[in-house]
CSV table of C-alpha atoms in Angstrom, one decimal:
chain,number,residue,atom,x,y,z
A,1,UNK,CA,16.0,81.9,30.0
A,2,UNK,CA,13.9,79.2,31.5
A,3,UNK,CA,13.4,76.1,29.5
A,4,UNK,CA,9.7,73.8,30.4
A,5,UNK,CA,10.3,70.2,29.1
A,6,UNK,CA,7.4,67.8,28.8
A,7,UNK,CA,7.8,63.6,29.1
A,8,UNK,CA,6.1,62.4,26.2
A,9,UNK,CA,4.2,58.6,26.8
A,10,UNK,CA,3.0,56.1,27.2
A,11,UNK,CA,2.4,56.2,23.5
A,12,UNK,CA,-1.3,55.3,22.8
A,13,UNK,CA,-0.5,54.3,18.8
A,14,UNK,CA,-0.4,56.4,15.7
A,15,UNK,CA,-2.6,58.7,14.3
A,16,UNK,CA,-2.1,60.8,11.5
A,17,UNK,CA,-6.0,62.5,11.8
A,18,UNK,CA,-5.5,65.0,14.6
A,19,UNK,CA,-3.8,68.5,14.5
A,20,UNK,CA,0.0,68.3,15.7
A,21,UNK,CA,-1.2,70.1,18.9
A,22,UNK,CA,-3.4,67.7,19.9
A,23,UNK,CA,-1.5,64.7,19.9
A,24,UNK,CA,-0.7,65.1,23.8
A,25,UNK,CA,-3.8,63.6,25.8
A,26,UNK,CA,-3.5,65.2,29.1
A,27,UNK,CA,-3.2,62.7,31.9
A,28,UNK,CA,-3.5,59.7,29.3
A,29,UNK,CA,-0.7,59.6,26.7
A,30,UNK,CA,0.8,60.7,23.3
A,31,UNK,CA,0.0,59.8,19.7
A,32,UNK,CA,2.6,59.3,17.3
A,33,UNK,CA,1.9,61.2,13.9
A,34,UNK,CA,4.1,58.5,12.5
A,35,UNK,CA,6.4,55.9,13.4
A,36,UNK,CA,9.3,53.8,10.9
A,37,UNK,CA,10.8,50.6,11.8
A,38,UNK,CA,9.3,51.0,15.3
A,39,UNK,CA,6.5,49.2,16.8
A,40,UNK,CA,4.4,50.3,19.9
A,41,UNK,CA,3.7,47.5,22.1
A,42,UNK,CA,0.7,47.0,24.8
A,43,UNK,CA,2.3,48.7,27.7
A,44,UNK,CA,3.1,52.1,25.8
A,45,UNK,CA,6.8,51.7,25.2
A,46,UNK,CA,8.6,52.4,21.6
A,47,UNK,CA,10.2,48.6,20.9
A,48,UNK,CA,12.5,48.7,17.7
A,49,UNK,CA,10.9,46.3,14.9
A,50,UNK,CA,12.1,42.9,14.6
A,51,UNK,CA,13.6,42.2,11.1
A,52,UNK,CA,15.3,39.7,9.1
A,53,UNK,CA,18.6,39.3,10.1
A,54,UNK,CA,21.6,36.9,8.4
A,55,UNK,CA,21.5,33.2,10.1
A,56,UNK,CA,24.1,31.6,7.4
A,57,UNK,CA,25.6,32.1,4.9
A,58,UNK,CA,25.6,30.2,2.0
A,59,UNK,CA,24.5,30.1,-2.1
A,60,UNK,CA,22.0,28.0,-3.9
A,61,UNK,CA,20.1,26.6,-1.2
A,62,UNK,CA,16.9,26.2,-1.5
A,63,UNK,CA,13.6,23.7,-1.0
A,64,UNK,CA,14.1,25.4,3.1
A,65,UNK,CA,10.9,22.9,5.2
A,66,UNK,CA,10.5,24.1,8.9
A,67,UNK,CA,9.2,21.4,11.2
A,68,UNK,CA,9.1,23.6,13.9
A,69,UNK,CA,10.4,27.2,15.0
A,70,UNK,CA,13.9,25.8,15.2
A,71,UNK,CA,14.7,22.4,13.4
A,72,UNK,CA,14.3,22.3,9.8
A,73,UNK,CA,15.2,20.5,6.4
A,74,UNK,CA,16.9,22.4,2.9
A,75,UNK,CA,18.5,21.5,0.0
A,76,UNK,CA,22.5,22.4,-1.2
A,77,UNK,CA,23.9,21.2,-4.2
A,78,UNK,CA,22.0,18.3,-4.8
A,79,UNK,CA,22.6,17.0,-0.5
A,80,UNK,CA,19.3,17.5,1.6
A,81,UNK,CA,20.5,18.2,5.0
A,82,UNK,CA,18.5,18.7,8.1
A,83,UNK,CA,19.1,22.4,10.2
A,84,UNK,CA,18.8,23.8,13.2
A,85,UNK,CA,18.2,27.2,14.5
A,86,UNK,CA,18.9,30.0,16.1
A,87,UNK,CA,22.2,29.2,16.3
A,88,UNK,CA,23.2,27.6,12.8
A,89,UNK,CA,24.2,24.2,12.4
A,90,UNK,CA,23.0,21.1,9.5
A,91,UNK,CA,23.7,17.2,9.6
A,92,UNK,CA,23.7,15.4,6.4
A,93,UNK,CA,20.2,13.5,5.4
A,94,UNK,CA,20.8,12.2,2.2
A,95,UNK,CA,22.9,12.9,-1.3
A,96,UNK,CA,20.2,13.3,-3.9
A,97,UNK,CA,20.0,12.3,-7.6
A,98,UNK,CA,18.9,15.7,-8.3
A,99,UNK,CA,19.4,19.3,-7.3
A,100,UNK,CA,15.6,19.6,-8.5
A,101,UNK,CA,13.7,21.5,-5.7
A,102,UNK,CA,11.3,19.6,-3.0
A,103,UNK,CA,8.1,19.3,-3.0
A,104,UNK,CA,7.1,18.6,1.1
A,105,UNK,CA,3.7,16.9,2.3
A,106,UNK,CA,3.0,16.2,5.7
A,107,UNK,CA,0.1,13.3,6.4
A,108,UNK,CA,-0.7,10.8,8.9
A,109,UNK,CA,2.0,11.8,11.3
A,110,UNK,CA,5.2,11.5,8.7
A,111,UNK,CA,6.8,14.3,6.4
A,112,UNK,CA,7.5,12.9,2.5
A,113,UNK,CA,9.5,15.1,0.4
A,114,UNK,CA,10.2,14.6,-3.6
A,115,UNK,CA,12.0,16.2,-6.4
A,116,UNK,CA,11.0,14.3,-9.2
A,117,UNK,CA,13.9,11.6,-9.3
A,118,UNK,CA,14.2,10.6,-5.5
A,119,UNK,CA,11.5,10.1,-3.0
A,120,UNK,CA,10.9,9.5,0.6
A,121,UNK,CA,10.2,9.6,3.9
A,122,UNK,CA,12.1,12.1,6.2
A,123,UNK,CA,12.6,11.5,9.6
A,124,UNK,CA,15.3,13.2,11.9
A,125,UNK,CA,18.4,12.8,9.5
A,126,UNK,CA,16.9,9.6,7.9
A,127,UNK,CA,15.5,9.5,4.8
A,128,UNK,CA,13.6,6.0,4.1
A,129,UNK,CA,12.4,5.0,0.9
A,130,UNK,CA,9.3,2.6,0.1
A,131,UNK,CA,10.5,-0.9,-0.6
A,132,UNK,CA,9.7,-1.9,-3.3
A,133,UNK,CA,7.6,-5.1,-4.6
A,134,UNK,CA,9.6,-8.4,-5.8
A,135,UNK,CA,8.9,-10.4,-8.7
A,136,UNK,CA,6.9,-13.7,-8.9
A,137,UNK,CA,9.2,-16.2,-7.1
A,138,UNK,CA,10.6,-19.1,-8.5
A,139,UNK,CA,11.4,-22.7,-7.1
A,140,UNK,CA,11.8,-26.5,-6.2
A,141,UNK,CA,9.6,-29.1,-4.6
A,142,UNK,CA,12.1,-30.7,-1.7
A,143,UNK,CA,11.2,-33.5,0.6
A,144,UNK,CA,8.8,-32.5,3.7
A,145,UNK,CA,6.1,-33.4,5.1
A,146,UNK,CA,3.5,-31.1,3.5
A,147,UNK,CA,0.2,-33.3,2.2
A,148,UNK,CA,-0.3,-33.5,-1.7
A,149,UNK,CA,-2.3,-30.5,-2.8
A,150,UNK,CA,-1.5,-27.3,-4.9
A,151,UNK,CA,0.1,-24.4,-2.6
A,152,UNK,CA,0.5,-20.7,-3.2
A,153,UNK,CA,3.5,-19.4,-2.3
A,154,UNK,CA,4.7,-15.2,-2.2
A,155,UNK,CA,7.3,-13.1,-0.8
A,156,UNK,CA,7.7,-9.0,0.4
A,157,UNK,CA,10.2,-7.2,1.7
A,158,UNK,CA,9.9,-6.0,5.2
A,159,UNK,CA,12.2,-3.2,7.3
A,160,UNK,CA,12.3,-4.6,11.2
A,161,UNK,CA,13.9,-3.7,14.3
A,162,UNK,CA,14.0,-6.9,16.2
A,163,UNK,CA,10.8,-8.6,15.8
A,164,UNK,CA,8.9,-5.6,15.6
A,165,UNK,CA,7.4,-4.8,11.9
A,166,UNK,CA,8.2,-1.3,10.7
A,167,UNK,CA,7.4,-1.2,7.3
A,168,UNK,CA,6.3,-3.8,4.9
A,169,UNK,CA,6.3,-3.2,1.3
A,170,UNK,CA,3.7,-4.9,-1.8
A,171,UNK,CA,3.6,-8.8,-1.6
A,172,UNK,CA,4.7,-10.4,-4.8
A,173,UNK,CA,2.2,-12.4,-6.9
A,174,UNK,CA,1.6,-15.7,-6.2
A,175,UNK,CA,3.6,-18.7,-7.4
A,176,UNK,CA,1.4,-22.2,-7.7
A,177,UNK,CA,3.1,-25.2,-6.4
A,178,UNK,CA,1.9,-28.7,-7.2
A,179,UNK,CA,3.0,-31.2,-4.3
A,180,UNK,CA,1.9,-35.1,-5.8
A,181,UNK,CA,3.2,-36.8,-3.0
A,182,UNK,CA,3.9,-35.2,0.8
A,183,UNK,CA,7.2,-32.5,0.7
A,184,UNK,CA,8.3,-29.4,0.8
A,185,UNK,CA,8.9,-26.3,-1.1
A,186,UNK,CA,12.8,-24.6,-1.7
A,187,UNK,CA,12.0,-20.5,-2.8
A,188,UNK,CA,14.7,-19.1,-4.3
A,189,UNK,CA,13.7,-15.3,-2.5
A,190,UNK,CA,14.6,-12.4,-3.6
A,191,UNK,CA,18.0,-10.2,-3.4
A,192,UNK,CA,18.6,-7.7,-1.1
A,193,UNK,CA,17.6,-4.4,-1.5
A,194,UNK,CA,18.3,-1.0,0.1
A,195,UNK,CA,16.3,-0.1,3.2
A,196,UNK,CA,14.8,-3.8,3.8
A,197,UNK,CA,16.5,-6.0,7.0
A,198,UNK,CA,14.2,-9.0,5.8
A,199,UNK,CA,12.0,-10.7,3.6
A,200,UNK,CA,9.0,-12.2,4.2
A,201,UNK,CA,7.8,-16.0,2.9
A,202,UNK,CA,3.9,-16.3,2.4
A,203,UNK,CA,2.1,-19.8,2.3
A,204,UNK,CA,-1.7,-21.3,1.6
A,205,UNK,CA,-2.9,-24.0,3.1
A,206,UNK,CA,-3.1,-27.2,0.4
A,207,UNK,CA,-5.2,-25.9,-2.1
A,208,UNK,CA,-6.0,-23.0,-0.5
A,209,UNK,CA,-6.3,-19.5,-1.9
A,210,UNK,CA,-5.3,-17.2,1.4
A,211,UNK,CA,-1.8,-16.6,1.7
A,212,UNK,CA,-0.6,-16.5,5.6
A,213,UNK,CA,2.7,-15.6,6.9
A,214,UNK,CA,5.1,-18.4,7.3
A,215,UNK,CA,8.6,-16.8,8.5
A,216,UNK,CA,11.0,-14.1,7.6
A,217,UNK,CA,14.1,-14.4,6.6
A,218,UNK,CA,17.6,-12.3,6.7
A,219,UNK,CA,17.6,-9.9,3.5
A,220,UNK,CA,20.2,-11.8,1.1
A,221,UNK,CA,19.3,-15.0,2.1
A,222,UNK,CA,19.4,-17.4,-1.3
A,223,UNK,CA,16.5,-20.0,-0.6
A,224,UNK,CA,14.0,-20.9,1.9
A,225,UNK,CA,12.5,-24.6,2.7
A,226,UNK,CA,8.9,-24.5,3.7
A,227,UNK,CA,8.5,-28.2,4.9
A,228,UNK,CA,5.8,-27.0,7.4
A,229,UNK,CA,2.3,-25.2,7.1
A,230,UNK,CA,1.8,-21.6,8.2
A,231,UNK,CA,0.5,-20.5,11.4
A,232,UNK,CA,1.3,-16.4,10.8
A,233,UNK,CA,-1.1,-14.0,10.2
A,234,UNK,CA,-2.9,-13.3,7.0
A,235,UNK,CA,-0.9,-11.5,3.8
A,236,UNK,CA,-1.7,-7.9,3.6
A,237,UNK,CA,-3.1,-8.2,-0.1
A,238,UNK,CA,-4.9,-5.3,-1.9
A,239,UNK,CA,-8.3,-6.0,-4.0
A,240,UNK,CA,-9.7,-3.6,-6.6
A,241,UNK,CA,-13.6,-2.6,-6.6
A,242,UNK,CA,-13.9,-6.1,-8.5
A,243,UNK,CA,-12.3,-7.9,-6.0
A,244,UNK,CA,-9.1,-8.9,-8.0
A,245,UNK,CA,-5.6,-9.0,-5.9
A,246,UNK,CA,-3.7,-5.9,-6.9
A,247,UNK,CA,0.1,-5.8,-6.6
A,248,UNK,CA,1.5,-2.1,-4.7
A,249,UNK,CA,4.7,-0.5,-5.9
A,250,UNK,CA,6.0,2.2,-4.9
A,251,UNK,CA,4.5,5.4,-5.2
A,252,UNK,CA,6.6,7.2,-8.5
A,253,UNK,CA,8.8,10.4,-8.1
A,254,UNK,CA,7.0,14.2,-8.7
A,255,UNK,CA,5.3,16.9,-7.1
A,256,UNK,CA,3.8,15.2,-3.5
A,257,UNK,CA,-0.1,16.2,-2.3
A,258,UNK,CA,-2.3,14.8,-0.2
A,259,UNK,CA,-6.0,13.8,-0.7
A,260,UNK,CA,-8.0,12.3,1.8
A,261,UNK,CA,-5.7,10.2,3.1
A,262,UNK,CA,-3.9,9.7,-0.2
A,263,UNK,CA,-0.5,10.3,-0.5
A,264,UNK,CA,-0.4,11.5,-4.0
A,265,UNK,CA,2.1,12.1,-6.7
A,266,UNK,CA,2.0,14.5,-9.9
A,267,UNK,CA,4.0,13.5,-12.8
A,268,UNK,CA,4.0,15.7,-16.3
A,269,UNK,CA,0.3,14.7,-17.5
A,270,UNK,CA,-0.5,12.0,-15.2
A,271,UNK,CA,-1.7,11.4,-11.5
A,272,UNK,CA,-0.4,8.6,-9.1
A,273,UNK,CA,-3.0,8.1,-6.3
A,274,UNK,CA,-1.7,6.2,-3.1
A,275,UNK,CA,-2.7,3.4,-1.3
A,276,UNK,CA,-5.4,5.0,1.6
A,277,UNK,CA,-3.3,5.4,4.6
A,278,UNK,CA,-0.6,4.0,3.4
A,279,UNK,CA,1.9,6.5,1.9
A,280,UNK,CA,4.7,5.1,-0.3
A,281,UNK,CA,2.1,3.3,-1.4
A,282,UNK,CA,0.2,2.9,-4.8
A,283,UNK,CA,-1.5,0.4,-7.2
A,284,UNK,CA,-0.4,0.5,-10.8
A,285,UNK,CA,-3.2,-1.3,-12.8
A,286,UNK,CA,-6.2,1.6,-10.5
A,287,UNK,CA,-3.9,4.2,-9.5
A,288,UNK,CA,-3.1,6.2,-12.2
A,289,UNK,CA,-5.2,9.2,-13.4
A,290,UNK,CA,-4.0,10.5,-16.9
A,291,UNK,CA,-4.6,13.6,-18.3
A,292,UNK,CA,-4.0,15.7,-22.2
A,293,UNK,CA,-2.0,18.2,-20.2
A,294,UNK,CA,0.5,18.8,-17.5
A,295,UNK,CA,-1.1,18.6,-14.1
A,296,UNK,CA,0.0,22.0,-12.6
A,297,UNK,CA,-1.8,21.9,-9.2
A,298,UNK,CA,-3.8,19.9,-6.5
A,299,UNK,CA,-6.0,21.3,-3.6
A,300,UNK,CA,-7.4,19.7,-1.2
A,301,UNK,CA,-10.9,20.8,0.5
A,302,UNK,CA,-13.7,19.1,2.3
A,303,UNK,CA,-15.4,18.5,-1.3
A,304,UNK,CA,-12.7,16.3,-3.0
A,305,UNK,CA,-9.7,17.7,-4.5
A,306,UNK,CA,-9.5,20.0,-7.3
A,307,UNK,CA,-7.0,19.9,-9.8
């Protein structure tokens, strides 16, 4: 007995319309009638189909936020820790208030992630939260040799590395000091606070209305003397549409979106829209949209954003 065998390929694809004997193309190829778990690639040849396969094991993670085919971000009881893959390993970010899942945006060139209680900015394995805005100051007129006249006086926190400004958060409002005879000011400045290396000291001109920086000081520093007149630049203050100073905060916990160049936070039946370009960022007297009902959604297009 003589057996004939015939060398099937390269496979031209499937087709489940031609009769069974006229799947061989003479000179040309072979078509599949069918084909499971099996993909045919470009140069004829049966590859087996790629699949999900086990990375880690683990239970109840969740909120998983890929920056990039192989470093990544995910959430285990209540601890956000940043991943990396193919080969499974995690670094600890930050030990949340919450095991509540993320919510992820990524605008203007930083990823911000929220579960309702915390909220941040997430960076490598940092997480950096928006300072936040100090009270009024208080204080006491000292000798100096400032000229008589009524000065304005405000403070912010600020995040620096050396002299370089990283973050700045709202400026406080404004505390009137009355000098009758030529001296100084003592401001009694603000605690410290997480996530702020320094705080900076705002000064007008006598009886002027602009505030201009003066100096920054070590965070926990008690008091500051301002015996001379400012030669910084100009206080990043916010105005509303009627041209009233406006004092930021920062932005509230819930479910993060973007709009046009907003960074935006939903919160049961009411809207917090951020500062333009400045996420973190929002102002509490014109920021706030409220609604009868939970906000469930927010979607961004080129016409607005629809909720």
């Amino acid at each position: 007995t003589t057996m004939k065998t015939q060398l099937l390929g390269p496979f031209l694809g499937i087709n489940n319309r031609l009769p069974d004997f006229a799947l061989h193309v003479p000179k040309v190829g072979d078509w599949l009638r069918s084909g499971d778990n099996v993909e045919v690639t470009n140069a004829g040849t049966i590859v087996r189909r790629k699949a999900a396969s086990l990375v880690q094991s683990m239970t109840g993670a969740h909120s998983l936020h890929m920056i990039s085919d192989t470093a990544g971000y995910l959430v285990r009881d209540s601890v956000l820790y940043a991943i990396t893959l193919p080969t499974y390993s995690e670094a600890l970010v930050k030990v949340l208030a919450s095991n509540a899942r993320l919510s992820w945006v990524e605008t203007m060139g930083g990823l911000y992630a929220s579960n309702g209680t915390d909220i941040g900015r997430v960076s490598g394995s940092t997480w950096t939260s928006s300072l936040p805005t100090p009270s009024k100051p208080t204080s006491s007129v000292i000798g100096g040799g400032m000229e008589p006249g009524q000065y304005q006086v405000a403070v912010s926190y600020v995040r620096l590395s050396g002299s370089d400004l990283l973050e700045e958060g709202g400026v406080s409002a404004a505390l009137a000091v009355d000098l009758s005879i030529p001296g100084g000011i003592r401001v009694n400045l603000p605690a410290a606070t997480t996530g702020a290396t320094h705080v900076n000291v705002y000064l007008t001109q006598a009886n002027g209305e602009v505030l201009y920086l003066l100096s920054f000081v070590e965070a926990g520093t008690a008091t500051f003397d301002c015996i001379t007149l400012p030669t910084g630049r100009e206080a990043p203050v916010r105005f509303d549409s009627k041209g009233s100073k406006q004092i930021e905060a920062p932005l509230p916990a819930g479910e993060l979106f973007s709009s046009m160049g907003r960074l935006c936070s939903i919160v049961g039946n009411s809207i917090y829209v951020g500062v333009p370009f400045r996420p973190g960022y929002y102002l509490p007297i014109e920021g706030v949209i409220h609604f009868t009902a939970p906000v469930t959604v927010a979607i961004e297009n080129q016409n607005g954003t629809y909720l």
